[in-house]
Short mmCIF file of C-alpha atoms and ligand atoms in Angstrom, two decimals:
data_model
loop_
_atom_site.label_atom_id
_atom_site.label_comp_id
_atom_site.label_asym_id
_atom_site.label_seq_id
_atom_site.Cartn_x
_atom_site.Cartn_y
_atom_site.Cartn_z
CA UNK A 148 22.98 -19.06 53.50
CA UNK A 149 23.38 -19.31 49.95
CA UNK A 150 23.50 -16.14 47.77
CA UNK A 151 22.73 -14.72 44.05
CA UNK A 152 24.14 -11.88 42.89
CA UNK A 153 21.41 -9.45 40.81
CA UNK A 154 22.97 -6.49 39.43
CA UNK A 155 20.25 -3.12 38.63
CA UNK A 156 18.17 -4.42 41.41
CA UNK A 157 16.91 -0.89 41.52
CA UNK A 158 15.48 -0.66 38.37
CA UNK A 159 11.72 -1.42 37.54
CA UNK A 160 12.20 -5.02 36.61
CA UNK A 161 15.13 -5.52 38.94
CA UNK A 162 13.45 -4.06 41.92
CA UNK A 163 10.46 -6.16 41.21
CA UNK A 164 12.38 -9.52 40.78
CA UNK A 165 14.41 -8.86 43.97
CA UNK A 166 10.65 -8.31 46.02
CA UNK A 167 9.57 -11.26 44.27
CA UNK A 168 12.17 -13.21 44.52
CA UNK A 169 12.34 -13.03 48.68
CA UNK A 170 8.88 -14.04 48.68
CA UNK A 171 9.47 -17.79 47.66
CA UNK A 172 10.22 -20.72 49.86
CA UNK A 173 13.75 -21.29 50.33
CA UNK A 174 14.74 -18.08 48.56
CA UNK A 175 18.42 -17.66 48.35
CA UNK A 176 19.75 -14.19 49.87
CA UNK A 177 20.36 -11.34 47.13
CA UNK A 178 23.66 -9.12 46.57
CA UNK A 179 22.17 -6.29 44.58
CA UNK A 180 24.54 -4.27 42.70
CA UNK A 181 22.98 -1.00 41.34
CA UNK A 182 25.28 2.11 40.18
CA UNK A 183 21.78 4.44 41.54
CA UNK A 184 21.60 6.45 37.99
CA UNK A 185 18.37 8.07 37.31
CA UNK A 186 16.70 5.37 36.89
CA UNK A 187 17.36 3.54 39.91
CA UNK A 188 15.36 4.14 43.37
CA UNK A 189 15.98 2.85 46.80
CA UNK A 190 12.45 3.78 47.00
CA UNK A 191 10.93 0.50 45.25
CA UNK A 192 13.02 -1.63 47.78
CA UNK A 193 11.33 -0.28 51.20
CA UNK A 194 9.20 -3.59 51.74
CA UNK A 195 12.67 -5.57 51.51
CA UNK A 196 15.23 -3.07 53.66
CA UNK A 197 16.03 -4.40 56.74
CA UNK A 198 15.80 -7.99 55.73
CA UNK A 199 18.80 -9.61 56.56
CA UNK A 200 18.14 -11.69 53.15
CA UNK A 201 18.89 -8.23 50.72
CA UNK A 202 22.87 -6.96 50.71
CA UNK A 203 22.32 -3.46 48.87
CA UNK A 204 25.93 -2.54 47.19
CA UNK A 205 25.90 0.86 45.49
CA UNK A 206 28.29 0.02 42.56
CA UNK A 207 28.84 0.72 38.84
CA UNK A 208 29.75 -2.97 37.04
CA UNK A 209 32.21 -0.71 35.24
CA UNK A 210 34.01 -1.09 38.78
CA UNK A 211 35.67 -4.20 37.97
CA UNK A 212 37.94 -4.67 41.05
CA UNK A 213 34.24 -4.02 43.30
CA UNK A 214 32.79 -6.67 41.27
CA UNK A 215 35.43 -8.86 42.25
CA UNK A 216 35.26 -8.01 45.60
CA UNK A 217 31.66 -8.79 46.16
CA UNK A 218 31.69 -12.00 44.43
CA UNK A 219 34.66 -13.43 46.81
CA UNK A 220 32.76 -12.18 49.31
CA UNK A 221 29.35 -13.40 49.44
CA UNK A 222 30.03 -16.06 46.82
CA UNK A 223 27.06 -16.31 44.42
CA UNK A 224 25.41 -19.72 42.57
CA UNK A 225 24.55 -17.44 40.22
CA UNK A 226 24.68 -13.98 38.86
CA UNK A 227 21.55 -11.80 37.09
CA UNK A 228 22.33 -9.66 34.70
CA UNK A 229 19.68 -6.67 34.74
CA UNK A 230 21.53 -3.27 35.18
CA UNK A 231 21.29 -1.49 31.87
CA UNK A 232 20.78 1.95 30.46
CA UNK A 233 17.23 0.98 29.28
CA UNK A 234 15.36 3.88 27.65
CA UNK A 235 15.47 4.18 24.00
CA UNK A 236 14.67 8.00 23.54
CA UNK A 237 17.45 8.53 25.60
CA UNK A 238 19.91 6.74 23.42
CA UNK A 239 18.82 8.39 20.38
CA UNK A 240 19.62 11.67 22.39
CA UNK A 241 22.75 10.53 23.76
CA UNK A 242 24.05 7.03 22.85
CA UNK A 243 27.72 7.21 24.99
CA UNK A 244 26.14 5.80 28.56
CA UNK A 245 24.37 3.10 26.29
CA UNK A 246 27.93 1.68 25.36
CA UNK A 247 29.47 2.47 28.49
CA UNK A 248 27.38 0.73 30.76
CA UNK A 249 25.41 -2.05 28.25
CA UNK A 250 28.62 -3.16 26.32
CA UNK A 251 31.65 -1.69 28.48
CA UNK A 252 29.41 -2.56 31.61
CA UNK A 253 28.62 -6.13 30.62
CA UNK A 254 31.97 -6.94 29.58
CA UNK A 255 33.34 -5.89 33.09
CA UNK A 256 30.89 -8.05 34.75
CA UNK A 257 31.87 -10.65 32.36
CA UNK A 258 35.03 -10.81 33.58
CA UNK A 259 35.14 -10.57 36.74
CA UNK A 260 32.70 -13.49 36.61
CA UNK A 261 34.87 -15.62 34.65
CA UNK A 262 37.65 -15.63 37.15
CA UNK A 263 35.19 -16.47 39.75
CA UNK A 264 33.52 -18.99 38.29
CA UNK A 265 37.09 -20.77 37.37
CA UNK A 266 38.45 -20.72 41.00
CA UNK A 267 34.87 -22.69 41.87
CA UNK A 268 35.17 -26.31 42.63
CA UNK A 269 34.00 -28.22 39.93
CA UNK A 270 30.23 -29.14 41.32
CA UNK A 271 30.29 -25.59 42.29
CA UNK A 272 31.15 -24.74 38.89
CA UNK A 273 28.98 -26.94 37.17
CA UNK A 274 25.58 -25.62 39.01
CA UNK A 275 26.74 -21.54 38.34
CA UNK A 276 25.02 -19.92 36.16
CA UNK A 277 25.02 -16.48 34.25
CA UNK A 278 21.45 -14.79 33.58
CA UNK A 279 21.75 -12.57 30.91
CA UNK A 280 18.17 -10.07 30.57
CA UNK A 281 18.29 -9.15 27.34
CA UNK A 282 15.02 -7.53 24.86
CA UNK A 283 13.36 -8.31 21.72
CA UNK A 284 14.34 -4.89 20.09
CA UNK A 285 17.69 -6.81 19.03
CA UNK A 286 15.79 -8.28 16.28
CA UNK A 287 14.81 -5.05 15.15
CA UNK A 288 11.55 -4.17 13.20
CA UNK A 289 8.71 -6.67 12.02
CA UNK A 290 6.26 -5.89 9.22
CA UNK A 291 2.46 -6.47 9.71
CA UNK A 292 2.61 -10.16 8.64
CA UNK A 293 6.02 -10.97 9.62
CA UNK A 294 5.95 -14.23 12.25
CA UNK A 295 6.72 -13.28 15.94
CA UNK A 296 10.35 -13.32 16.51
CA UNK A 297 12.17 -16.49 17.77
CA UNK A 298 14.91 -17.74 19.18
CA UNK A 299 16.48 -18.04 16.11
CA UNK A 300 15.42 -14.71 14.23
CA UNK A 301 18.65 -12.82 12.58
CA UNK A 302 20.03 -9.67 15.13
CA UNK A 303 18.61 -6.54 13.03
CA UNK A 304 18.83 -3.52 16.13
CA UNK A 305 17.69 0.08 14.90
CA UNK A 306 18.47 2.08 17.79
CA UNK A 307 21.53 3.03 19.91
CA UNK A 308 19.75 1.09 23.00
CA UNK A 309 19.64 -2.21 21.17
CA UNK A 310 22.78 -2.03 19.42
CA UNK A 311 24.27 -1.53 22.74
CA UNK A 312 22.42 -4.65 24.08
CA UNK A 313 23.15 -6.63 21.31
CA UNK A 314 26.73 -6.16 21.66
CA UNK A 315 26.18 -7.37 25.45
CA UNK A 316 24.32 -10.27 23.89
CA UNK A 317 26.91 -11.12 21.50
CA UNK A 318 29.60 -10.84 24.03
CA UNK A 319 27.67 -13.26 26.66
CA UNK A 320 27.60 -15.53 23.97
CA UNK A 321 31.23 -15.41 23.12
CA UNK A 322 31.67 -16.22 26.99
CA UNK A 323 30.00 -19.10 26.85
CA UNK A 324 31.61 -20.52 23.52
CA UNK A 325 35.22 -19.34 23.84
CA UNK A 326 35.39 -19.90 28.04
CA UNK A 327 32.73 -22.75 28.60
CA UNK A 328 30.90 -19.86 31.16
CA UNK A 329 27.57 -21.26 31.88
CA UNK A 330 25.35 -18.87 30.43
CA UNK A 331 21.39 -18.29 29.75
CA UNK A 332 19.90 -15.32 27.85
CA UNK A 333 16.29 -14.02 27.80
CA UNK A 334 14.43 -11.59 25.20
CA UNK A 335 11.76 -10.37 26.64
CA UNK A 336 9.08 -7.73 24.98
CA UNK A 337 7.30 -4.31 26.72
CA UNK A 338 7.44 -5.00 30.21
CA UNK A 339 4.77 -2.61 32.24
CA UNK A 340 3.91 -2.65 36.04
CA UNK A 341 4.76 -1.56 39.28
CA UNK A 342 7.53 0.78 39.59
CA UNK A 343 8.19 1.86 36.22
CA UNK A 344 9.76 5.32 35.77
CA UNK A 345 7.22 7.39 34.01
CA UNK A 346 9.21 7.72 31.21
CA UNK A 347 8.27 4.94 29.19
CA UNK A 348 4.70 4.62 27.70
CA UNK A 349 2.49 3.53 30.11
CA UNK A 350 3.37 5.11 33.34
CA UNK A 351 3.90 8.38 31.68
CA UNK A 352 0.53 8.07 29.94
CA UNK A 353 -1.05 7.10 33.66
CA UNK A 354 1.06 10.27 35.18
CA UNK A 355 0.34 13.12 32.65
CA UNK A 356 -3.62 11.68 32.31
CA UNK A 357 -3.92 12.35 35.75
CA UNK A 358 -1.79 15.93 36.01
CA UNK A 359 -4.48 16.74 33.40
CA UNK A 360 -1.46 17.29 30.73
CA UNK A 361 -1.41 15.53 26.85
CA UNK A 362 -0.74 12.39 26.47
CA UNK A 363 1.96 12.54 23.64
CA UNK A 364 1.43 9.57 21.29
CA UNK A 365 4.17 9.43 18.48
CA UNK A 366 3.49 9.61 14.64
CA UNK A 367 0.24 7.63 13.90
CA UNK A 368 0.04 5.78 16.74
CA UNK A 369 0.15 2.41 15.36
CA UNK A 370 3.43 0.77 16.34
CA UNK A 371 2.98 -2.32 17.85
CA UNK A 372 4.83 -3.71 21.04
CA UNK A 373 3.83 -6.88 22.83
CA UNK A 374 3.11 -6.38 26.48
CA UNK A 375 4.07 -8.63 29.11
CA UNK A 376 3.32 -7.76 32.88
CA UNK A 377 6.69 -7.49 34.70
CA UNK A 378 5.49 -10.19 37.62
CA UNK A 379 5.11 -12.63 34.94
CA UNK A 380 8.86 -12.08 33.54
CA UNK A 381 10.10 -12.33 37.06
CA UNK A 382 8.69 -15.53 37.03
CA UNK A 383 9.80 -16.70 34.18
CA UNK A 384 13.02 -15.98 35.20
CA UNK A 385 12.96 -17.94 37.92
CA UNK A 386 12.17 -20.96 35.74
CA UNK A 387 15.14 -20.50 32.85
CA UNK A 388 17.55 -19.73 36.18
CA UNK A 389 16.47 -23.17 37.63
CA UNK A 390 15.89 -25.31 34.51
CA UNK A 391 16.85 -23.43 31.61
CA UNK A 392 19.44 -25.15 29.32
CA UNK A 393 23.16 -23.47 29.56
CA UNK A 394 24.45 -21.75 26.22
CA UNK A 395 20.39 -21.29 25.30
CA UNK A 396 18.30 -17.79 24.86
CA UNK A 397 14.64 -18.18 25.71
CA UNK A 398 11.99 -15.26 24.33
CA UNK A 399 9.37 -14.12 26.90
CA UNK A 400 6.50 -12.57 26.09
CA UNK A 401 2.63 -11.86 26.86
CA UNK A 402 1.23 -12.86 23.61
CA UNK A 403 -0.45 -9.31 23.71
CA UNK A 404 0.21 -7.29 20.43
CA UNK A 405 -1.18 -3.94 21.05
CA UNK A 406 -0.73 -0.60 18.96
CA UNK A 407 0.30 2.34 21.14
CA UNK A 408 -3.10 4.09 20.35
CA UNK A 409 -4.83 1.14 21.90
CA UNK A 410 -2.95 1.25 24.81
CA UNK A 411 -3.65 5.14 25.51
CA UNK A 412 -6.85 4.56 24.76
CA UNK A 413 -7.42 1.58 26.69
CA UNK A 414 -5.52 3.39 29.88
CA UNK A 415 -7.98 6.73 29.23
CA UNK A 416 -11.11 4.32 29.37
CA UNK A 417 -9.83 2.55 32.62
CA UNK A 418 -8.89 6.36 34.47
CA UNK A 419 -12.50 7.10 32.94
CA UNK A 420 -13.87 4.57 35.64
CA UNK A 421 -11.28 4.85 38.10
CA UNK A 422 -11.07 8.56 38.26
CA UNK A 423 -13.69 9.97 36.81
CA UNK A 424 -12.82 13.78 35.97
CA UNK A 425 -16.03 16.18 35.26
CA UNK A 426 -14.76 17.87 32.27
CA UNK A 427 -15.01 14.91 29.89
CA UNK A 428 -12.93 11.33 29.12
CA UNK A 429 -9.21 11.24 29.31
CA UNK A 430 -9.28 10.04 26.00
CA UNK A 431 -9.64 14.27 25.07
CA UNK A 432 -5.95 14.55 26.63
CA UNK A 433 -4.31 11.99 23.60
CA UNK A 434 -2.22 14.57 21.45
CA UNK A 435 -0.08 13.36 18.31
CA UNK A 436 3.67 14.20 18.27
CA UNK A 437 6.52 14.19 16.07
CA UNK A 438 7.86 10.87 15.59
CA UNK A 439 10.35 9.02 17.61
CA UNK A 440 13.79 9.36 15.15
CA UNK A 441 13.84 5.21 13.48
CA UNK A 442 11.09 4.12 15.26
CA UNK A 443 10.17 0.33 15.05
CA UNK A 444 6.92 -0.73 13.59
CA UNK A 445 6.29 -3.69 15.32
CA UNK A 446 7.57 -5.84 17.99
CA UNK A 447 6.16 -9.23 18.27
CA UNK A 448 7.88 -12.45 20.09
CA UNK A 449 7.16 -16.18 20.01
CA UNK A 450 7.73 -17.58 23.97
CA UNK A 451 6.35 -20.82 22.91
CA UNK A 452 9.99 -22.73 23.86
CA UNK A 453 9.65 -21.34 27.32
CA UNK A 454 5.83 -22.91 27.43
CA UNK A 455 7.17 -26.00 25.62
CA UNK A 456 10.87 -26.79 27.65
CA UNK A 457 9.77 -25.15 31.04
CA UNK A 458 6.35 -25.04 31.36
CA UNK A 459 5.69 -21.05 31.69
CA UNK A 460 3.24 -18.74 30.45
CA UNK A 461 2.02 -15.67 31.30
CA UNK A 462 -0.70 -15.47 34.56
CA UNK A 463 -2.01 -11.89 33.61
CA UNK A 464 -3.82 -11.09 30.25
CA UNK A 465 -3.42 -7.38 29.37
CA UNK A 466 -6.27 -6.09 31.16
CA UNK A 467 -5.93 -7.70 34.55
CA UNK A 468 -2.47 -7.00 34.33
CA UNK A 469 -3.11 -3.15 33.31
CA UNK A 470 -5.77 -3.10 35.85
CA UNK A 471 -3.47 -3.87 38.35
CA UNK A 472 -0.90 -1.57 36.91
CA UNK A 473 -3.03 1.40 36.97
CA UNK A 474 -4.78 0.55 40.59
CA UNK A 475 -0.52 0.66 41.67
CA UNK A 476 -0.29 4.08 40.11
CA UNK A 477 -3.19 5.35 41.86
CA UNK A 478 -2.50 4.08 45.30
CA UNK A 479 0.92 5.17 45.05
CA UNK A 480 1.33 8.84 44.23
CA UNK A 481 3.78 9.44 46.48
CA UNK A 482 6.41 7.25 44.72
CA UNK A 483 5.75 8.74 41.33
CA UNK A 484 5.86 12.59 42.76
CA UNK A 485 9.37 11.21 44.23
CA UNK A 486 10.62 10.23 40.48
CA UNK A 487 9.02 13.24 39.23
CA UNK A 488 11.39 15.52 41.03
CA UNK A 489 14.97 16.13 40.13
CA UNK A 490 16.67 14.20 36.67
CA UNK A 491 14.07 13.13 35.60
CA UNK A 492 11.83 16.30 35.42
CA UNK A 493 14.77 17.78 33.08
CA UNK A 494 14.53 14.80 30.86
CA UNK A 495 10.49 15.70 30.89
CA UNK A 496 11.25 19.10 29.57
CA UNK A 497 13.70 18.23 27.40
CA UNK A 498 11.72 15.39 25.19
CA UNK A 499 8.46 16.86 25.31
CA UNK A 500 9.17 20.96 25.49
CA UNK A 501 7.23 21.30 21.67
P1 NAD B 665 15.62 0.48 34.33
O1 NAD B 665 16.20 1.54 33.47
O2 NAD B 665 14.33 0.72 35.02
O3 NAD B 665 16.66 0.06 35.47
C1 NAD B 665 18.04 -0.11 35.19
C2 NAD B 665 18.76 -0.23 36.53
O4 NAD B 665 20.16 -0.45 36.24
C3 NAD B 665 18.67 1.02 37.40
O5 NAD B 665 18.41 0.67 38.73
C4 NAD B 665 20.04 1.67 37.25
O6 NAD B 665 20.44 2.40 38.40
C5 NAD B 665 20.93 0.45 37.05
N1 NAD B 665 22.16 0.75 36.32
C6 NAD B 665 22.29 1.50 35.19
N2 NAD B 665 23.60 1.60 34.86
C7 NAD B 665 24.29 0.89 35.78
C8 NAD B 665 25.67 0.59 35.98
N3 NAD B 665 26.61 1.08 35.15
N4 NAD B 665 26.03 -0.17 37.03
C9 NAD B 665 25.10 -0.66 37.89
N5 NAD B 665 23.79 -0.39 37.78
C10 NAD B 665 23.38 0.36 36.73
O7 NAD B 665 15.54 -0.82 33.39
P2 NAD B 665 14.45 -1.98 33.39
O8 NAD B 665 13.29 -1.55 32.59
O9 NAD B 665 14.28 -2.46 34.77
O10 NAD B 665 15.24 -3.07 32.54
C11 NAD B 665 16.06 -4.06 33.16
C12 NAD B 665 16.71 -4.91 32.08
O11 NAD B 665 15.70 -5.51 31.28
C13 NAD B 665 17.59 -4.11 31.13
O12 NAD B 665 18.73 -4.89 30.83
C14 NAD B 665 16.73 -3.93 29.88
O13 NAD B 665 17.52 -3.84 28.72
C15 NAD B 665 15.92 -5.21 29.91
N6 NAD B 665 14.60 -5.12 29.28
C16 NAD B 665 13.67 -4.22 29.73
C17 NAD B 665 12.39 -4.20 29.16
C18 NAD B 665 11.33 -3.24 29.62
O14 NAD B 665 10.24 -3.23 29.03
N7 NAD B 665 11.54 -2.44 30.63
C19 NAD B 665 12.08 -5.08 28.13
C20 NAD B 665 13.07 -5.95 27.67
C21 NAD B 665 14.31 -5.98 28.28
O1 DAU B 666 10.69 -4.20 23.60
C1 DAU B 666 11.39 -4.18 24.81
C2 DAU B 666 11.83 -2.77 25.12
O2 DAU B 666 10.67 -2.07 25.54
C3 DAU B 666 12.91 -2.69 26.18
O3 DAU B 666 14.08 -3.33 25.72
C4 DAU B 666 13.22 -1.24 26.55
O4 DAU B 666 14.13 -1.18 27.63
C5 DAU B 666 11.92 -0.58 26.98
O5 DAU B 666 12.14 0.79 27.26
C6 DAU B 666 10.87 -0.72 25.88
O6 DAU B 666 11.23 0.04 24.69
P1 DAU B 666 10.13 0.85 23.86
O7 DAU B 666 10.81 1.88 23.07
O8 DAU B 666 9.21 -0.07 23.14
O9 DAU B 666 9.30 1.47 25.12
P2 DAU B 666 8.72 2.92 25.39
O10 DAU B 666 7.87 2.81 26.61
O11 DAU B 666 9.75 3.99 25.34
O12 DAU B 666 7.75 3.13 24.14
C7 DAU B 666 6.72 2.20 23.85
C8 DAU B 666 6.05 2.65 22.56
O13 DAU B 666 5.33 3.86 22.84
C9 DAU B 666 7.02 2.96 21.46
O14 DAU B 666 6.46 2.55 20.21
C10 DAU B 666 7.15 4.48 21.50
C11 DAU B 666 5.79 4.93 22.01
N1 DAU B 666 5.79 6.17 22.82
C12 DAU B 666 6.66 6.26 23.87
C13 DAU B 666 6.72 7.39 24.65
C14 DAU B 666 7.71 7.49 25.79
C15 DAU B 666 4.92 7.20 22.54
O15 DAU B 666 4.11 7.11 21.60
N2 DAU B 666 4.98 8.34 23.30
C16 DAU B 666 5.85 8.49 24.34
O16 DAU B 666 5.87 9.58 24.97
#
């Protein structure tokens, strides 16, 4: 059987591409390589444990001699590159795991793929590939009538996170030019979806709506992100792994350019109907915080060379795809009061103790 290597399989979008990706016809096996840091959980892998088809490898890709190992073991087509310290509150707090794992981390896995890749035959060699997952953030900050970002928009990154990730970016590139590695990168915008760590907007928002606690929008509440539902950047992964051009970056996102506000708000008027409470709308929980430290105004990305070269655009607008989001969250209460125990609650109490 054939295998790809995925490496933060644990994570929210790694855990859902890995679940995803066993569900198509044909589906290559998976060596997932996840170091198991806060933010990954075994948990959001149950449907897939067991299966012969997923080779779980508990491994930091810092651990360049593991890397090595796994790859001359179970000899990948291809390798995608998810793992990452992701969260950008956290870097502003404490940027040295950004650069350890997102630039020291890449580099590793860089080069341990490298001197795989050469000892490949040359067919071999010719069909690898290297997936690099990268964000829009490295662009940095639009203003309100900027155009979206594009492939080609100048590297501007504000915060710890996306320096960090831009380095990795810059480095992947390098790999390609300087080595000839076969390498695609992809920018994608606000994920949201199943399995999300309530620390990031929306499940937190979902989690503290229903534990009746305030739902801490920062500043004015009128930064802008684009939202894309994860199960549509899973797929269009899929599509730059098997027809994206090597050396090329592709932008995905949802075409969905929402201010934070209107996301609470939205989110309160769906738990309104969902979850009725008797002592008024959700909407009564929205409290206004002290800004995030640099915060961008607006995030915005074109994805129309991904509709144009490979055919893909998103399946979920932002309201069946937060419908389905929060419908997850309610069914599944036992996964978030998992998360909500241990690192994560100290993080909780840390960030929002004022
Ligand atoms: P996440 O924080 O939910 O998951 C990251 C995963 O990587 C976790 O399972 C963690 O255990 C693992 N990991 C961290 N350090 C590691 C290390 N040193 N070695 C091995 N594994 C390690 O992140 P996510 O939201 O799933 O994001 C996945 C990727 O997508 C990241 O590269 C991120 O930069 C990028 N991205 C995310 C979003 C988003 O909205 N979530 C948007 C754009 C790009
Ligand atoms: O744009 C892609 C990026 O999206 C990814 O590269 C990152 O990995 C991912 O975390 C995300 O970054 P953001 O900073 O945009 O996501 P976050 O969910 O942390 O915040 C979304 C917006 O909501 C942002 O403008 C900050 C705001 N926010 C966030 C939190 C956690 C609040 O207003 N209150 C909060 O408590």
């Amino acid at each position: 059987m054939s295998h790809i290597l995925v490496t933060g399989g644990a994570g929210f979008i790694g855990a859902n591409f890995v679940l995803d990706w066993l569900c198509q016809d044909g589906a290559d096996a998976i060596v997932n390589v996840d170091k198991l840091t806060y933010a990954g959980n075994r948990k959001s892998l149950t449907a897939v444990e067991g299966d012969p088809r997923h080779i779980f490898s508990q491994t930091d890709i810092c651990d360049g001699a593991e890397i090595t190992r796994l790859l001359q073991s179970y000899r990948p087509r291809a390798v995608l590159h998810f793992a990452a310290e992701s969260h950008v509150d956290r870097s502003i707090d404490a940027p040295a795991d950004f650069v350890q794992t997102n630039v020291v981390g890449t580099h590793t896995l860089l080069e341990a793929v490298l001197a795989y890749w050469r000892g490949l035959d040359v067919p071999t060699r010719a069909a690898f590939r290297f997936l690099h997952v990268s964000t829009d953030e490295v662009f940095g900050s639009l203003g309100p009538a900027d155009p979206p970002f594009s492939e080609t928009s100048s590297y501007q990154p504000n915060s710890p996170y996306s320096a960090s990730k831009a380095a990795s970016d810059h480095m992947v590139r390098a790999y390609h030019h300087s080595y000839g590695l076969p390498v695609l990168t992809t920018h994608c915008s606000n994920n949201y979806g199943q399995f999300q760590l309530p620390e990031k907007l929306i499940p937190l928002m979902i989690t503290r709506a229903l534990a009746g606690k305030p739902l801490p929008v920062y500043g004015d509440g009128l930064n802008v992100r684009d939202w894309l539902y994860v199960g549509d950047h899973c797929a269009a992964i899929r599509e730059v792994l098997a027809r994206g051009r090597s050396g090329q970056t592709y932008n995905v996102g949802g075409w969905n350019e929402k201010t934070n506000l209107e996301v609470v708000q939205t989110l309160c008027d769906m738990l309104d109907t969902l979850k009725p409470k008797a002592s008024g709308s959700y909407r009564n929980q929205i409290a206004f915080v002290k800004d995030r430290p640099g915060h961008d105004r607006r995030y915005a990305v074109d994805a129309s060379k991904l509709a144009r070269e490979l055919g893909w655009k998103p399946a979920e607008t932002f309201d069946s795809g937060l419908h389905k989001t929060v419908h997850w969250y309610l069914r599944n209460q036992d996964w978030v009061q998992e998360v909500l125990s241990g690192e994560y609650r100290h993080w909780v109490a840390k960030q929002y103790a004022a």
